[in-house]
């Protein structure tokens, strides 16, 4: 039997449908004013964002406090969860510092995925400004800044990257505290990196991304590339200061209100707004509403591979949970590939759709193409995942 396997990410059914409780919804959201440019945010982020390296893998973090020569770095727990390895911090100036202590704030899966690590240095490093993460609502601009492990670069060789995104939902009780969700381009190695608001203040810690799970009504589980990401809001960390051996006086906190102007998504006027509202519907689990908005966006802009890809995601959710009603997503992924032949995730998801239709030769061809593209893109985790799918399909054919 073909086993699609598991990963650390949560069920896409929960991700996409966990918040869906009613059929009708009127969305009024806020879009942050461009108080700082992306370049300005990157300039703020660079000196306070650090690498966290070990023999087991790569992560990121952000400097949040200094007490004499002891610096405190906030990250996500799964970056430093191993207790039998040595960790080091590499700061923006290229200096490597041994981690002197690790305080894991997450002791059970019911608690936020957070940890603090400390290092000692006589160098002068700035500390991050933290902000009220409740102000970061649907539609607000955010930026993820971290050190991805891409292009064959790992460990200290990694280079920082700024990835802009928009908040797509704000669930209240996601597992491990991942209550800030957005669509942005992220990679392995970026876990623990800070999420900034449009004023360059830290509002969360990135920790989940790239793909999730979909679970059918029969209980089968399958991975799907989604493009959705999640962070632990900074307010959840502020509730754990005593466990982190910190006080508010140790931190730099800006309580000013995030400048934003209300924008109603009730009456979209262009393809971009329909597309974003479709993303918000999809992230909240309203697949039919998402399909309607994506179709409207395509009427206004028929050459958007991203819209076709997310239309395929919405149809995939329907196929899994409403097999007699759900339309075929293969055509949507195909159109996304036609518009962007390098769309690796579209090949991957189309392969999964072929498997559900028992079209195994077509699935094998798509996984092979996805694997090649992932390798070219330096997405090593996705490359290995696609290779595993290929091996499983080849074993089935024997």
PDB file of C-alpha atoms in Angstrom, residues 194-387:
ATOM      1  CA  UNK A 194      11.674  36.775  13.648  1.00  0.00           C
ATOM      2  CA  UNK A 195       8.470  37.914  11.958  1.00  0.00           C
ATOM      3  CA  UNK A 196       8.329  41.713  11.704  1.00  0.00           C
ATOM      4  CA  UNK A 197       5.406  44.070  11.294  1.00  0.00           C
ATOM      5  CA  UNK A 198       5.521  46.959   8.833  1.00  0.00           C
ATOM      6  CA  UNK A 199       7.320  49.133  11.385  1.00  0.00           C
ATOM      7  CA  UNK A 200      10.170  46.672  11.893  1.00  0.00           C
ATOM      8  CA  UNK A 201       8.990  45.354  15.256  1.00  0.00           C
ATOM      9  CA  UNK A 202       9.027  41.646  16.123  1.00  0.00           C
ATOM     10  CA  UNK A 203       5.513  40.196  16.348  1.00  0.00           C
ATOM     11  CA  UNK A 204       6.233  36.464  16.080  1.00  0.00           C
ATOM     12  CA  UNK A 205       8.678  33.589  15.622  1.00  0.00           C
ATOM     13  CA  UNK A 206       8.464  31.684  12.332  1.00  0.00           C
ATOM     14  CA  UNK A 207       8.329  27.926  12.737  1.00  0.00           C
ATOM     15  CA  UNK A 208       6.021  26.152  10.289  1.00  0.00           C
ATOM     16  CA  UNK A 209       5.865  26.285   6.535  1.00  0.00           C
ATOM     17  CA  UNK A 210       6.132  24.792   3.057  1.00  0.00           C
ATOM     18  CA  UNK A 211       3.668  21.910   3.380  1.00  0.00           C
ATOM     19  CA  UNK A 212       0.948  20.499   5.585  1.00  0.00           C
ATOM     20  CA  UNK A 213      -1.284  17.494   5.824  1.00  0.00           C
ATOM     21  CA  UNK A 214      -4.723  16.783   4.481  1.00  0.00           C
ATOM     22  CA  UNK A 215      -6.732  14.106   6.214  1.00  0.00           C
ATOM     23  CA  UNK A 216      -9.631  12.420   4.462  1.00  0.00           C
ATOM     24  CA  UNK A 217     -12.852  11.421   6.140  1.00  0.00           C
ATOM     25  CA  UNK A 218     -11.642   7.822   6.033  1.00  0.00           C
ATOM     26  CA  UNK A 219      -8.605   8.789   8.107  1.00  0.00           C
ATOM     27  CA  UNK A 220      -5.957   8.629   5.388  1.00  0.00           C
ATOM     28  CA  UNK A 221      -3.308  11.336   5.587  1.00  0.00           C
ATOM     29  CA  UNK A 222      -1.436  12.926   2.708  1.00  0.00           C
ATOM     30  CA  UNK A 223       1.071  15.805   2.530  1.00  0.00           C
ATOM     31  CA  UNK A 224       0.232  18.798   0.355  1.00  0.00           C
ATOM     32  CA  UNK A 225       2.432  21.741  -0.578  1.00  0.00           C
ATOM     33  CA  UNK A 226       0.463  24.795   0.540  1.00  0.00           C
ATOM     34  CA  UNK A 227       2.614  27.926   0.711  1.00  0.00           C
ATOM     35  CA  UNK A 228       0.985  28.781   4.035  1.00  0.00           C
ATOM     36  CA  UNK A 229       3.257  29.489   7.009  1.00  0.00           C
ATOM     37  CA  UNK A 230       2.801  30.017  10.717  1.00  0.00           C
ATOM     38  CA  UNK A 231       4.502  31.771  13.601  1.00  0.00           C
ATOM     39  CA  UNK A 232       4.135  31.798  17.365  1.00  0.00           C
ATOM     40  CA  UNK A 233       2.877  35.308  18.254  1.00  0.00           C
ATOM     41  CA  UNK A 234       5.229  37.298  20.473  1.00  0.00           C
ATOM     42  CA  UNK A 235       2.478  37.828  23.051  1.00  0.00           C
ATOM     43  CA  UNK A 236       2.647  34.130  23.931  1.00  0.00           C
ATOM     44  CA  UNK A 237       6.320  34.603  24.765  1.00  0.00           C
ATOM     45  CA  UNK A 238       5.583  37.680  26.875  1.00  0.00           C
ATOM     46  CA  UNK A 239       3.311  35.473  28.995  1.00  0.00           C
ATOM     47  CA  UNK A 240       6.319  33.251  29.799  1.00  0.00           C
ATOM     48  CA  UNK A 241       8.910  35.827  30.831  1.00  0.00           C
ATOM     49  CA  UNK A 242       9.394  34.376  34.302  1.00  0.00           C
ATOM     50  CA  UNK A 243      10.123  30.916  32.863  1.00  0.00           C
ATOM     51  CA  UNK A 244      12.642  32.579  30.543  1.00  0.00           C
ATOM     52  CA  UNK A 245      14.293  34.262  33.558  1.00  0.00           C
ATOM     53  CA  UNK A 246      13.477  37.688  32.155  1.00  0.00           C
ATOM     54  CA  UNK A 247      11.420  40.694  33.191  1.00  0.00           C
ATOM     55  CA  UNK A 248       9.740  43.372  31.040  1.00  0.00           C
ATOM     56  CA  UNK A 249      12.556  45.739  32.022  1.00  0.00           C
ATOM     57  CA  UNK A 250      15.029  43.483  30.206  1.00  0.00           C
ATOM     58  CA  UNK A 251      13.165  43.887  26.910  1.00  0.00           C
ATOM     59  CA  UNK A 252      12.571  46.675  24.424  1.00  0.00           C
ATOM     60  CA  UNK A 253       8.801  46.823  23.965  1.00  0.00           C
ATOM     61  CA  UNK A 254       6.947  49.298  21.759  1.00  0.00           C
ATOM     62  CA  UNK A 255       3.290  49.536  22.742  1.00  0.00           C
ATOM     63  CA  UNK A 256       2.368  52.069  20.042  1.00  0.00           C
ATOM     64  CA  UNK A 257      -0.570  51.134  17.860  1.00  0.00           C
ATOM     65  CA  UNK A 258       0.281  49.689  14.462  1.00  0.00           C
ATOM     66  CA  UNK A 259      -0.669  52.213  11.820  1.00  0.00           C
ATOM     67  CA  UNK A 260      -3.298  50.653   9.573  1.00  0.00           C
ATOM     68  CA  UNK A 261      -6.417  51.628   7.679  1.00  0.00           C
ATOM     69  CA  UNK A 262      -9.484  49.370   7.467  1.00  0.00           C
ATOM     70  CA  UNK A 263     -10.039  47.831   4.044  1.00  0.00           C
ATOM     71  CA  UNK A 264     -13.187  45.832   3.377  1.00  0.00           C
ATOM     72  CA  UNK A 265     -12.855  42.631   1.371  1.00  0.00           C
ATOM     73  CA  UNK A 266     -16.631  42.417   0.923  1.00  0.00           C
ATOM     74  CA  UNK A 267     -16.457  44.028  -2.504  1.00  0.00           C
ATOM     75  CA  UNK A 268     -13.110  43.288  -4.210  1.00  0.00           C
ATOM     76  CA  UNK A 269     -12.400  45.448  -7.234  1.00  0.00           C
ATOM     77  CA  UNK A 270      -9.393  43.736  -8.822  1.00  0.00           C
ATOM     78  CA  UNK A 271      -7.688  40.385  -9.311  1.00  0.00           C
ATOM     79  CA  UNK A 272      -5.251  40.929  -6.459  1.00  0.00           C
ATOM     80  CA  UNK A 273      -7.992  41.534  -3.899  1.00  0.00           C
ATOM     81  CA  UNK A 274     -10.037  38.554  -5.084  1.00  0.00           C
ATOM     82  CA  UNK A 275      -6.885  36.437  -4.911  1.00  0.00           C
ATOM     83  CA  UNK A 276      -6.072  37.514  -1.369  1.00  0.00           C
ATOM     84  CA  UNK A 277      -9.634  37.009  -0.199  1.00  0.00           C
ATOM     85  CA  UNK A 278      -9.497  33.548  -1.753  1.00  0.00           C
ATOM     86  CA  UNK A 279      -6.332  32.826   0.235  1.00  0.00           C
ATOM     87  CA  UNK A 280      -8.021  33.980   3.413  1.00  0.00           C
ATOM     88  CA  UNK A 281     -11.047  31.756   2.722  1.00  0.00           C
ATOM     89  CA  UNK A 282      -8.770  28.809   1.955  1.00  0.00           C
ATOM     90  CA  UNK A 283      -6.649  29.273   5.058  1.00  0.00           C
ATOM     91  CA  UNK A 284      -9.820  29.378   7.163  1.00  0.00           C
ATOM     92  CA  UNK A 285     -11.248  26.242   5.540  1.00  0.00           C
ATOM     93  CA  UNK A 286     -13.928  27.669   3.250  1.00  0.00           C
ATOM     94  CA  UNK A 287     -12.991  25.809   0.065  1.00  0.00           C
ATOM     95  CA  UNK A 288     -16.075  26.625  -2.035  1.00  0.00           C
ATOM     96  CA  UNK A 289     -15.799  30.348  -1.233  1.00  0.00           C
ATOM     97  CA  UNK A 290     -12.098  30.241  -2.061  1.00  0.00           C
ATOM     98  CA  UNK A 291     -12.815  28.608  -5.422  1.00  0.00           C
ATOM     99  CA  UNK A 292     -15.333  31.317  -6.276  1.00  0.00           C
ATOM    100  CA  UNK A 293     -12.844  34.096  -5.506  1.00  0.00           C
ATOM    101  CA  UNK A 294      -9.958  32.418  -7.324  1.00  0.00           C
ATOM    102  CA  UNK A 295     -12.154  31.961 -10.395  1.00  0.00           C
ATOM    103  CA  UNK A 296     -13.120  35.621 -10.270  1.00  0.00           C
ATOM    104  CA  UNK A 297      -9.459  36.591  -9.944  1.00  0.00           C
ATOM    105  CA  UNK A 298      -8.652  34.482 -13.010  1.00  0.00           C
ATOM    106  CA  UNK A 299     -11.391  36.194 -14.999  1.00  0.00           C
ATOM    107  CA  UNK A 300      -9.581  39.473 -14.318  1.00  0.00           C
ATOM    108  CA  UNK A 301      -6.054  38.048 -14.657  1.00  0.00           C
ATOM    109  CA  UNK A 302      -6.009  34.694 -16.473  1.00  0.00           C
ATOM    110  CA  UNK A 303      -2.218  34.375 -16.439  1.00  0.00           C
ATOM    111  CA  UNK A 304      -1.508  33.876 -12.748  1.00  0.00           C
ATOM    112  CA  UNK A 305       0.112  30.499 -11.943  1.00  0.00           C
ATOM    113  CA  UNK A 306      -0.206  31.182  -8.208  1.00  0.00           C
ATOM    114  CA  UNK A 307      -3.969  31.587  -8.501  1.00  0.00           C
ATOM    115  CA  UNK A 308      -4.301  28.324 -10.421  1.00  0.00           C
ATOM    116  CA  UNK A 309      -2.097  26.595  -7.828  1.00  0.00           C
ATOM    117  CA  UNK A 310      -4.268  27.738  -4.919  1.00  0.00           C
ATOM    118  CA  UNK A 311      -7.405  26.901  -6.898  1.00  0.00           C
ATOM    119  CA  UNK A 312      -5.953  23.402  -7.118  1.00  0.00           C
ATOM    120  CA  UNK A 313      -5.418  23.390  -3.355  1.00  0.00           C
ATOM    121  CA  UNK A 314      -9.050  24.304  -2.746  1.00  0.00           C
ATOM    122  CA  UNK A 315     -10.261  21.600  -5.108  1.00  0.00           C
ATOM    123  CA  UNK A 316      -7.890  19.101  -3.453  1.00  0.00           C
ATOM    124  CA  UNK A 317      -9.504  19.814  -0.108  1.00  0.00           C
ATOM    125  CA  UNK A 318     -12.913  19.158  -1.633  1.00  0.00           C
ATOM    126  CA  UNK A 319     -11.782  15.947  -3.319  1.00  0.00           C
ATOM    127  CA  UNK A 320     -10.474  14.654  -0.003  1.00  0.00           C
ATOM    128  CA  UNK A 321     -13.514  15.523   2.056  1.00  0.00           C
ATOM    129  CA  UNK A 322     -16.317  15.531  -0.533  1.00  0.00           C
ATOM    130  CA  UNK A 323     -15.189  12.885  -3.058  1.00  0.00           C
ATOM    131  CA  UNK A 324     -18.542  12.819  -4.856  1.00  0.00           C
ATOM    132  CA  UNK A 325     -18.679  16.620  -5.222  1.00  0.00           C
ATOM    133  CA  UNK A 326     -15.070  17.737  -5.350  1.00  0.00           C
ATOM    134  CA  UNK A 327     -13.849  18.769  -8.814  1.00  0.00           C
ATOM    135  CA  UNK A 328     -10.617  17.460 -10.300  1.00  0.00           C
ATOM    136  CA  UNK A 329      -7.600  19.608  -9.249  1.00  0.00           C
ATOM    137  CA  UNK A 330      -5.256  18.113 -11.867  1.00  0.00           C
ATOM    138  CA  UNK A 331      -6.333  20.648 -14.483  1.00  0.00           C
ATOM    139  CA  UNK A 332      -5.598  23.560 -12.145  1.00  0.00           C
ATOM    140  CA  UNK A 333      -2.105  22.342 -11.328  1.00  0.00           C
ATOM    141  CA  UNK A 334      -1.536  21.680 -15.041  1.00  0.00           C
ATOM    142  CA  UNK A 335      -2.466  25.245 -15.911  1.00  0.00           C
ATOM    143  CA  UNK A 336      -0.140  26.564 -13.180  1.00  0.00           C
ATOM    144  CA  UNK A 337       2.686  24.505 -14.686  1.00  0.00           C
ATOM    145  CA  UNK A 338       1.907  25.741 -18.193  1.00  0.00           C
ATOM    146  CA  UNK A 339       2.216  29.335 -16.986  1.00  0.00           C
ATOM    147  CA  UNK A 340       5.292  28.571 -14.869  1.00  0.00           C
ATOM    148  CA  UNK A 341       7.212  25.442 -15.975  1.00  0.00           C
ATOM    149  CA  UNK A 342       9.454  25.751 -12.923  1.00  0.00           C
ATOM    150  CA  UNK A 343       6.583  25.524 -10.415  1.00  0.00           C
ATOM    151  CA  UNK A 344       7.932  22.583  -8.398  1.00  0.00           C
ATOM    152  CA  UNK A 345       5.120  22.508  -5.836  1.00  0.00           C
ATOM    153  CA  UNK A 346       2.531  22.320  -8.603  1.00  0.00           C
ATOM    154  CA  UNK A 347       4.239  19.194  -9.978  1.00  0.00           C
ATOM    155  CA  UNK A 348       4.325  17.726  -6.467  1.00  0.00           C
ATOM    156  CA  UNK A 349       0.648  18.346  -5.761  1.00  0.00           C
ATOM    157  CA  UNK A 350      -0.393  17.185  -9.225  1.00  0.00           C
ATOM    158  CA  UNK A 351       1.460  13.927  -8.543  1.00  0.00           C
ATOM    159  CA  UNK A 352      -0.587  13.460  -5.378  1.00  0.00           C
ATOM    160  CA  UNK A 353      -3.778  14.107  -7.342  1.00  0.00           C
ATOM    161  CA  UNK A 354      -2.728  11.498  -9.927  1.00  0.00           C
ATOM    162  CA  UNK A 355      -2.191   8.966  -7.138  1.00  0.00           C
ATOM    163  CA  UNK A 356      -5.702   9.522  -5.816  1.00  0.00           C
ATOM    164  CA  UNK A 357      -6.938   8.834  -9.358  1.00  0.00           C
ATOM    165  CA  UNK A 358      -4.669   5.736  -9.509  1.00  0.00           C
ATOM    166  CA  UNK A 359      -2.691   7.284 -12.366  1.00  0.00           C
ATOM    167  CA  UNK A 360       0.626   6.044 -11.043  1.00  0.00           C
ATOM    168  CA  UNK A 361       2.780   6.532 -14.154  1.00  0.00           C
ATOM    169  CA  UNK A 362       1.716  10.159 -14.387  1.00  0.00           C
ATOM    170  CA  UNK A 363       2.390  10.601 -10.666  1.00  0.00           C
ATOM    171  CA  UNK A 364       5.864   9.121 -11.018  1.00  0.00           C
ATOM    172  CA  UNK A 365       6.698  11.510 -13.876  1.00  0.00           C
ATOM    173  CA  UNK A 366       5.528  14.505 -11.838  1.00  0.00           C
ATOM    174  CA  UNK A 367       7.465  13.495  -8.735  1.00  0.00           C
ATOM    175  CA  UNK A 368      10.600  13.116 -10.869  1.00  0.00           C
ATOM    176  CA  UNK A 369      10.126  16.589 -12.326  1.00  0.00           C
ATOM    177  CA  UNK A 370       9.451  18.037  -8.865  1.00  0.00           C
ATOM    178  CA  UNK A 371      12.583  16.368  -7.482  1.00  0.00           C
ATOM    179  CA  UNK A 372      14.730  17.827 -10.271  1.00  0.00           C
ATOM    180  CA  UNK A 373      13.334  21.311  -9.730  1.00  0.00           C
ATOM    181  CA  UNK A 374      13.721  21.112  -5.948  1.00  0.00           C
ATOM    182  CA  UNK A 375      17.355  20.146  -6.437  1.00  0.00           C
ATOM    183  CA  UNK A 376      17.918  23.097  -8.784  1.00  0.00           C
ATOM    184  CA  UNK A 377      16.249  25.420  -6.255  1.00  0.00           C
ATOM    185  CA  UNK A 378      18.363  24.134  -3.391  1.00  0.00           C
ATOM    186  CA  UNK A 379      15.299  22.903  -1.492  1.00  0.00           C
ATOM    187  CA  UNK A 380      17.039  19.853  -0.054  1.00  0.00           C
ATOM    188  CA  UNK A 381      14.236  18.712   2.259  1.00  0.00           C
ATOM    189  CA  UNK A 382      11.664  18.849  -0.532  1.00  0.00           C
ATOM    190  CA  UNK A 383      14.102  17.142  -2.895  1.00  0.00           C
ATOM    191  CA  UNK A 384      14.572  14.234  -0.486  1.00  0.00           C
ATOM    192  CA  UNK A 385      10.832  14.040   0.120  1.00  0.00           C
ATOM    193  CA  UNK A 386      10.125  13.791  -3.617  1.00  0.00           C
ATOM    194  CA  UNK A 387      12.819  11.119  -4.005  1.00  0.00           C
TER     195      UNK A 387
END
